[in-house]
GROMACS .gro file of C-alpha atoms in nm:
model
  352
    1MET     CA    1   0.000   0.000   0.000
    2PRO     CA    2   0.134   0.344  -0.083
    3SER     CA    3   0.072   0.495   0.260
    4THR     CA    4   0.250   0.201   0.433
    5ARG     CA    5   0.555   0.234   0.207
    6SER     CA    6   0.576   0.610   0.268
    7ALA     CA    7   0.566   0.575   0.644
    8SER     CA    8   0.825   0.294   0.639
    9ALA     CA    9   1.062   0.498   0.424
   10SER     CA   10   1.041   0.795   0.658
   11ARG     CA   11   1.121   0.579   0.964
   12LEU     CA   12   1.417   0.420   0.789
   13LEU     CA   13   1.562   0.761   0.698
   14VAL     CA   14   1.537   0.889   1.051
   15ARG     CA   15   1.694   0.578   1.206
   16ALA     CA   16   1.956   0.524   0.940
   17ASP     CA   17   2.131   0.855   0.963
   18ASN     CA   18   2.075   1.155   1.185
   19SER     CA   19   2.301   1.367   0.961
   20PRO     CA   20   2.210   1.715   0.838
   21VAL     CA   21   2.141   1.572   0.495
   22ALA     CA   22   1.880   1.334   0.636
   23ARG     CA   23   1.719   1.612   0.834
   24GLU     CA   24   1.712   1.826   0.520
   25ILE     CA   25   1.525   1.556   0.329
   26LYS     CA   26   1.277   1.514   0.613
   27ARG     CA   27   1.200   1.882   0.615
   28GLU     CA   28   1.112   1.878   0.247
   29SER     CA   29   0.745   1.815   0.312
   30SER     CA   30   0.659   1.910  -0.043
   31VAL     CA   31   0.851   1.608  -0.178
   32SER     CA   32   0.650   1.287  -0.203
   33LEU     CA   33   0.843   0.958  -0.190
   34ASP     CA   34   0.558   0.780  -0.360
   35THR     CA   35   0.541   0.981  -0.681
   36PRO     CA   36   0.860   1.178  -0.717
   37LYS     CA   37   0.859   1.453  -0.978
   38PRO     CA   38   1.167   1.526  -1.190
   39GLU     CA   39   1.184   1.888  -1.068
   40ALA     CA   40   1.152   1.788  -0.703
   41THR     CA   41   1.422   1.523  -0.740
   42VAL     CA   42   1.665   1.775  -0.886
   43SER     CA   43   1.584   2.020  -0.608
   44VAL     CA   44   1.648   1.761  -0.339
   45LYS     CA   45   1.978   1.662  -0.498
   46ARG     CA   46   2.092   2.021  -0.514
   47ARG     CA   47   2.005   2.080  -0.153
   48ARG     CA   48   2.171   1.754  -0.050
   49VAL     CA   49   2.495   1.838  -0.230
   50LYS     CA   50   2.497   2.188  -0.087
   51ARG     CA   51   2.437   2.057   0.264
   52GLU     CA   52   2.707   1.793   0.233
   53LEU     CA   53   2.957   2.052   0.117
   54GLU     CA   54   2.875   2.270   0.416
   55VAL     CA   55   2.912   1.976   0.657
   56ASN     CA   56   3.249   1.885   0.506
   57GLY     CA   57   3.376   2.241   0.544
   58GLN     CA   58   3.362   2.324   0.176
   59HIS     CA   59   3.193   2.649   0.077
   60HIS     CA   60   2.997   2.667  -0.241
   61LYS     CA   61   3.011   3.008  -0.407
   62LYS     CA   62   2.814   3.137  -0.700
   63GLN     CA   63   3.042   3.263  -0.970
   64VAL     CA   64   2.777   3.468  -1.151
   65PRO     CA   65   2.480   3.596  -0.946
   66ASP     CA   66   2.138   3.588  -1.101
   67ILE     CA   67   1.987   3.917  -1.207
   68GLU     CA   68   1.728   3.876  -0.932
   69ASP     CA   69   2.008   3.897  -0.680
   70PHE     CA   70   2.102   4.241  -0.808
   71ILE     CA   71   1.742   4.355  -0.807
   72TYR     CA   72   1.694   4.230  -0.454
   73GLU     CA   73   2.010   4.390  -0.325
   74LYS     CA   74   1.920   4.719  -0.492
   75ALA     CA   75   1.568   4.710  -0.357
   76LYS     CA   76   1.695   4.620  -0.010
   77THR     CA   77   1.944   4.911  -0.021
   78LEU     CA   78   1.679   5.155  -0.134
   79THR     CA   79   1.440   5.034   0.132
   80SER     CA   80   1.703   5.069   0.402
   81SER     CA   81   1.797   5.413   0.274
   82SER     CA   82   1.434   5.519   0.265
   83LYS     CA   83   1.382   5.396   0.618
   84ALA     CA   84   1.694   5.580   0.734
   85THR     CA   85   1.582   5.899   0.561
   86THR     CA   86   1.235   5.870   0.708
   87SER     CA   87   1.371   5.817   1.056
   88LEU     CA   88   1.613   6.107   1.007
   89VAL     CA   89   1.330   6.336   0.909
   90LYS     CA   90   1.127   6.225   1.210
   91VAL     CA   91   1.419   6.286   1.443
   92GLU     CA   92   1.502   6.620   1.287
   93LYS     CA   93   1.139   6.729   1.316
   94LYS     CA   94   1.167   6.672   1.688
   95VAL     CA   95   1.496   6.860   1.707
   96GLY     CA   96   1.375   7.148   1.495
   97VAL     CA   97   1.642   7.196   1.226
   98SER     CA   98   1.807   6.928   1.018
   99SER     CA   99   2.179   6.892   1.073
  100VAL     CA  100   2.211   6.829   0.700
  101ILE     CA  101   2.050   7.166   0.629
  102LYS     CA  102   2.284   7.327   0.884
  103VAL     CA  103   2.593   7.212   0.695
  104ILE     CA  104   2.455   7.315   0.356
  105CYS     CA  105   2.357   7.660   0.480
  106ALA     CA  106   2.688   7.708   0.656
  107VAL     CA  107   2.884   7.634   0.338
  108GLY     CA  108   2.651   7.740   0.053
  109ALA     CA  109   2.563   8.092  -0.054
  110PRO     CA  110   2.282   8.251   0.151
  111ASP     CA  111   1.945   8.326  -0.004
  112ASN     CA  112   1.904   8.660  -0.181
  113TRP     CA  113   2.270   8.751  -0.133
  114GLU     CA  114   2.292   8.901  -0.482
  115ALA     CA  115   1.985   9.117  -0.424
  116VAL     CA  116   2.123   9.226  -0.086
  117LEU     CA  117   2.466   9.306  -0.229
  118GLY     CA  118   2.309   9.496  -0.520
  119GLY     CA  119   2.099   9.698  -0.278
  120ILE     CA  120   2.404   9.792  -0.069
  121LYS     CA  121   2.596   9.893  -0.382
  122SER     CA  122   2.308  10.121  -0.483
  123MET     CA  123   2.308  10.287  -0.141
  124ARG     CA  124   2.685  10.339  -0.160
  125LEU     CA  125   2.686  10.518  -0.496
  126SER     CA  126   2.692  10.859  -0.327
  127GLY     CA  127   3.043  10.796  -0.185
  128GLU     CA  128   2.969  10.998   0.126
  129ALA     CA  129   3.123  10.760   0.378
  130PRO     CA  130   3.456  10.848   0.545
  131VAL     CA  131   3.618  10.538   0.395
  132ASP     CA  132   3.555  10.676   0.044
  133THR     CA  133   3.790  10.971   0.092
  134LYS     CA  134   4.001  10.884   0.397
  135GLY     CA  135   4.041  10.506   0.391
  136CYS     CA  136   4.376  10.326   0.396
  137GLU     CA  137   4.370  10.284   0.018
  138LYS     CA  138   4.390  10.665  -0.015
  139ALA     CA  139   4.722  10.684   0.173
  140GLY     CA  140   5.008  10.816  -0.041
  141SER     CA  141   4.790  10.813  -0.351
  142LEU     CA  142   5.012  11.077  -0.519
  143LEU     CA  143   5.342  10.905  -0.435
  144PRO     CA  144   5.544  10.673  -0.663
  145PRO     CA  145   5.448  10.301  -0.636
  146LYS     CA  146   5.720  10.198  -0.391
  147GLU     CA  147   5.661  10.491  -0.155
  148ARG     CA  148   5.285  10.449  -0.186
  149ARG     CA  149   5.307  10.084  -0.081
  150PHE     CA  150   5.495  10.185   0.232
  151ALA     CA  151   5.236  10.455   0.309
  152VAL     CA  152   4.957  10.197   0.271
  153LEU     CA  153   5.133   9.962   0.515
  154ILE     CA  154   5.181  10.236   0.778
  155SER     CA  155   4.824  10.360   0.736
  156THR     CA  156   4.689  10.008   0.772
  157MET     CA  157   4.892   9.943   1.086
  158MET     CA  158   4.744  10.256   1.245
  159SER     CA  159   4.386  10.184   1.135
  160SER     CA  160   4.311   9.910   1.386
  161GLN     CA  161   4.040  10.025   1.632
  162THR     CA  162   4.068  10.376   1.490
  163LYS     CA  163   3.828  10.578   1.276
  164ASP     CA  164   3.929  10.650   0.918
  165GLU     CA  165   3.931  11.025   0.981
  166VAL     CA  166   4.180  10.987   1.267
  167THR     CA  167   4.406  10.751   1.072
  168HIS     CA  168   4.403  10.977   0.767
  169ALA     CA  169   4.501  11.279   0.977
  170ALA     CA  170   4.792  11.085   1.131
  171VAL     CA  171   4.918  10.986   0.785
  172GLU     CA  172   4.902  11.352   0.681
  173ARG     CA  173   5.112  11.456   0.983
  174LEU     CA  174   5.374  11.190   0.907
  175SER     CA  175   5.386  11.307   0.547
  176GLU     CA  176   5.426  11.671   0.648
  177ASN     CA  177   5.724  11.575   0.866
  178GLY     CA  178   5.886  11.362   0.597
  179LEU     CA  179   5.816  11.039   0.785
  180LEU     CA  180   5.639  10.835   0.519
  181ASP     CA  181   5.976  10.677   0.453
  182PRO     CA  182   6.125  10.373   0.630
  183ASP     CA  183   6.473  10.525   0.666
  184ALA     CA  184   6.335  10.846   0.821
  185ILE     CA  185   6.114  10.650   1.063
  186VAL     CA  186   6.406  10.434   1.180
  187ARG     CA  187   6.606  10.751   1.261
  188THR     CA  188   6.315  10.902   1.458
  189ASP     CA  189   6.270  10.818   1.827
  190GLU     CA  190   5.951  10.640   1.935
  191THR     CA  191   5.828  10.927   2.153
  192THR     CA  192   5.830  11.173   1.862
  193LEU     CA  193   5.664  10.916   1.637
  194ALA     CA  194   5.398  10.838   1.897
  195ASN     CA  195   5.314  11.205   1.947
  196LEU     CA  196   5.275  11.254   1.573
  197ILE     CA  197   5.027  10.969   1.528
  198LYS     CA  198   4.833  11.045   1.846
  199PRO     CA  199   4.528  11.011   1.901
  200VAL     CA  200   4.538  10.687   1.698
  201GLY     CA  201   4.425  10.400   1.917
  202PHE     CA  202   4.715  10.245   2.113
  203TYR     CA  203   4.946  10.501   1.951
  204GLN     CA  204   5.249  10.426   2.173
  205ARG     CA  205   5.250  10.054   2.093
  206LYS     CA  206   5.180  10.123   1.726
  207ALA     CA  207   5.475  10.363   1.713
  208GLN     CA  208   5.697  10.079   1.833
  209PHE     CA  209   5.556   9.838   1.574
  210ILE     CA  210   5.593  10.094   1.293
  211LYS     CA  211   5.963  10.148   1.378
  212GLU     CA  212   6.026   9.770   1.382
  213ALA     CA  213   5.845   9.721   1.050
  214SER     CA  214   6.038  10.009   0.891
  215LYS     CA  215   6.370   9.852   0.995
  216ILE     CA  216   6.267   9.515   0.845
  217CYS     CA  217   6.160   9.685   0.521
  218LEU     CA  218   6.503   9.850   0.495
  219GLU     CA  219   6.713   9.547   0.585
  220ARG     CA  220   6.523   9.273   0.403
  221PHE     CA  221   6.322   9.437   0.125
  222GLY     CA  222   6.535   9.731   0.011
  223GLY     CA  223   6.297   9.988   0.155
  224ASP     CA  224   5.990   9.825  -0.001
  225ILE     CA  225   5.728   9.624   0.187
  226PRO     CA  226   5.686   9.243   0.195
  227ASP     CA  227   5.500   9.109  -0.108
  228SER     CA  228   5.359   8.793   0.047
  229LEU     CA  229   5.086   8.730   0.300
  230ASN     CA  230   5.307   8.527   0.534
  231GLU     CA  231   5.584   8.787   0.538
  232LEU     CA  232   5.334   9.062   0.615
  233LEU     CA  233   5.185   8.857   0.897
  234ALA     CA  234   5.536   8.812   1.037
  235LEU     CA  235   5.550   9.186   1.111
  236ARG     CA  236   5.446   9.271   1.465
  237GLY     CA  237   5.122   9.462   1.474
  238VAL     CA  238   4.998   9.320   1.142
  239GLY     CA  239   4.706   9.078   1.161
  240PRO     CA  240   4.506   8.893   0.893
  241LYS     CA  241   4.277   9.190   0.824
  242MET     CA  242   4.571   9.425   0.763
  243ALA     CA  243   4.773   9.173   0.564
  244HIS     CA  244   4.487   9.099   0.323
  245LEU     CA  245   4.415   9.471   0.284
  246VAL     CA  246   4.779   9.556   0.209
  247MET     CA  247   4.806   9.272  -0.042
  248SER     CA  248   4.495   9.396  -0.223
  249ILE     CA  249   4.574   9.768  -0.220
  250ALA     CA  250   4.954   9.780  -0.239
  251TRP     CA  251   5.026   9.474  -0.452
  252LYS     CA  252   4.691   9.431  -0.635
  253ASN     CA  253   4.701   9.068  -0.528
  254THR     CA  254   4.382   8.977  -0.345
  255GLN     CA  255   4.430   8.650  -0.157
  256GLY     CA  256   4.152   8.687   0.097
  257ILE     CA  257   3.880   8.915   0.227
  258CYS     CA  258   3.975   9.199   0.459
  259VAL     CA  259   3.732   9.168   0.750
  260ASP     CA  260   3.722   9.454   0.997
  261THR     CA  261   3.462   9.530   1.261
  262HIS     CA  262   3.212   9.666   1.006
  263VAL     CA  263   3.237   9.366   0.772
  264HIS     CA  264   3.217   9.130   1.069
  265ARG     CA  265   2.909   9.298   1.217
  266ILE     CA  266   2.716   9.346   0.893
  267SER     CA  267   2.786   8.997   0.760
  268ASN     CA  268   2.631   8.854   1.076
  269ARG     CA  269   2.334   9.088   1.063
  270LEU     CA  270   2.267   8.982   0.705
  271GLY     CA  271   2.293   8.612   0.795
  272TRP     CA  272   2.582   8.567   0.554
  273VAL     CA  273   2.823   8.388   0.788
  274PHE     CA  274   2.813   8.106   1.039
  275ARG     CA  275   3.055   7.918   1.253
  276GLU     CA  276   3.179   7.595   1.097
  277GLY     CA  277   2.900   7.335   1.071
  278THR     CA  278   2.650   7.542   1.270
  279ARG     CA  279   2.384   7.809   1.231
  280GLN     CA  280   2.546   8.022   1.500
  281LYS     CA  281   2.694   8.365   1.435
  282THR     CA  282   3.067   8.404   1.397
  283THR     CA  283   3.243   8.549   1.699
  284THR     CA  284   3.569   8.672   1.543
  285PRO     CA  285   3.659   8.855   1.220
  286GLU     CA  286   3.874   8.557   1.117
  287GLN     CA  287   3.574   8.321   1.144
  288THR     CA  288   3.377   8.569   0.934
  289ARG     CA  289   3.651   8.580   0.670
  290ILE     CA  290   3.665   8.201   0.640
  291SER     CA  291   3.287   8.173   0.617
  292LEU     CA  292   3.255   8.451   0.357
  293GLU     CA  293   3.529   8.311   0.137
  294LYS     CA  294   3.345   7.979   0.108
  295TRP     CA  295   3.068   8.125  -0.108
  296LEU     CA  296   3.136   8.486  -0.206
  297PRO     CA  297   3.271   8.505  -0.565
  298LYS     CA  298   3.638   8.599  -0.569
  299ASP     CA  299   3.584   8.908  -0.783
  300GLU     CA  300   3.388   9.052  -0.489
  301TRP     CA  301   3.662   8.990  -0.231
  302GLU     CA  302   3.846   9.320  -0.278
  303PRO     CA  303   3.549   9.562  -0.308
  304ILE     CA  304   3.347   9.401  -0.029
  305ASN     CA  305   3.554   9.571   0.242
  306PRO     CA  306   3.512   9.938   0.146
  307LEU     CA  307   3.156   9.862   0.041
  308LEU     CA  308   3.048   9.724   0.380
  309VAL     CA  309   3.269   9.962   0.577
  310GLY     CA  310   3.099  10.261   0.418
  311PHE     CA  311   2.758  10.100   0.465
  312GLY     CA  312   2.843  10.048   0.832
  313GLN     CA  313   2.962  10.405   0.874
  314THR     CA  314   2.649  10.560   0.728
  315ILE     CA  315   2.347  10.328   0.765
  316CYS     CA  316   2.416   9.991   0.931
  317THR     CA  317   2.589  10.154   1.225
  318PRO     CA  318   2.705   9.960   1.533
  319LEU     CA  319   2.446  10.123   1.758
  320ARG     CA  320   2.097  10.223   1.651
  321PRO     CA  321   2.123  10.123   1.283
  322LYS     CA  322   1.913  10.336   1.047
  323CYS     CA  323   1.689  10.056   0.925
  324ASP     CA  324   1.417  10.302   0.822
  325LYS     CA  325   1.661  10.455   0.570
  326CYS     CA  326   1.799  10.122   0.448
  327GLY     CA  327   1.704  10.010   0.098
  328ILE     CA  328   1.718   9.640   0.184
  329ASN     CA  329   1.514   9.645   0.505
  330ASN     CA  330   1.252   9.423   0.337
  331ILE     CA  331   1.498   9.137   0.288
  332CYS     CA  332   1.741   9.187   0.577
  333PRO     CA  333   1.682   8.929   0.853
  334SER     CA  334   1.792   9.178   1.120
  335ALA     CA  335   1.591   9.478   1.005
  336PHE     CA  336   1.424   9.674   1.287
  337LYS     CA  337   1.536   9.417   1.545
  338GLU     CA  338   1.778   9.661   1.706
  339SER     CA  339   1.656   9.989   1.845
  340SER     CA  340   1.682  10.255   1.573
  341SER     CA  341   1.672  10.536   1.826
  342PRO     CA  342   1.720  10.564   2.199
  343ILE     CA  343   1.405  10.502   2.395
  344PRO     CA  344   1.342  10.798   2.625
  345LYS     CA  345   1.292  10.708   2.983
  346GLN     CA  346   0.944  10.780   3.107
  347LYS     CA  347   0.928  11.019   3.394
  348LYS     CA  348   0.756  10.889   3.698
  349THR     CA  349   0.450  11.093   3.778
  350ARG     CA  350   0.350  11.143   4.133
  351SER     CA  351  -0.006  11.081   4.220
  352PRO     CA  352  -0.188  11.394   4.337
   0.00000   0.00000   0.00000
């Protein structure tokens, strides 16, 4: 009887060998021992050979994967990626701002920057700011190239934490006394030099730095000034802002943006700069320079300094900016957020 033969065969297989191959055959419930089909027989043989190879420590590898394998792997990757993206979005919704967006915004150009820059340029057409007539680039403008470069260096060294009007007046006094020359400065004592540049900020220390720089210019550069960024930075009293400005003005070689207090302040107000990998404002001019240079086109690096300096001197002032007179107050993220005029204190009225 067929049923008797099937049962007997199953018992014999179990007793005969408890090997993995025998267990594999037993698990193939779809295979009938009574009426074996050709396809089922081939399938069992394949499984048996594969199992035997695994038991004997031999690994069977496919040489050429089926196309379904590629489809499956691709689908599995896409599914995993979709799940990861979905979970990321869910997490970031809880946090508030995507970290991916943070990085992009920190590195990429800000929205509307061209419209903002165009608006500032339009407001600066009048040329009424102090920087337009008394900035460092105006120093020694009538002198020969070599002497003019030295005048630009001295003017730049005095300009730190000093208004353009004050710096310009100090340059004029040095010129009147024949001291826009490295040899003449070296032969002048520091006290005389300091009194001539006073009231420039930190005038005594700057007088010392100017004498040292003049000596280096004579001994190492034949009376000219250094023509590289690193050599300028090696001079005491010359920082990144000054070095980049001197390179641009004196040598017509713009290697970076000159960021002073105006550029630093306005760039943050406009939302143009962020600390590395964050949406937080920059805290130093050097951080601002690095952030600006990541997206601002290089042909804007030189003019951006006098442009924003003049804008900061006339409209976007440090205290009480004149937002009501600003032509970009509709697209500036900081417009009207700082008091445009001092709030008068209310007098206390006594009750009758």
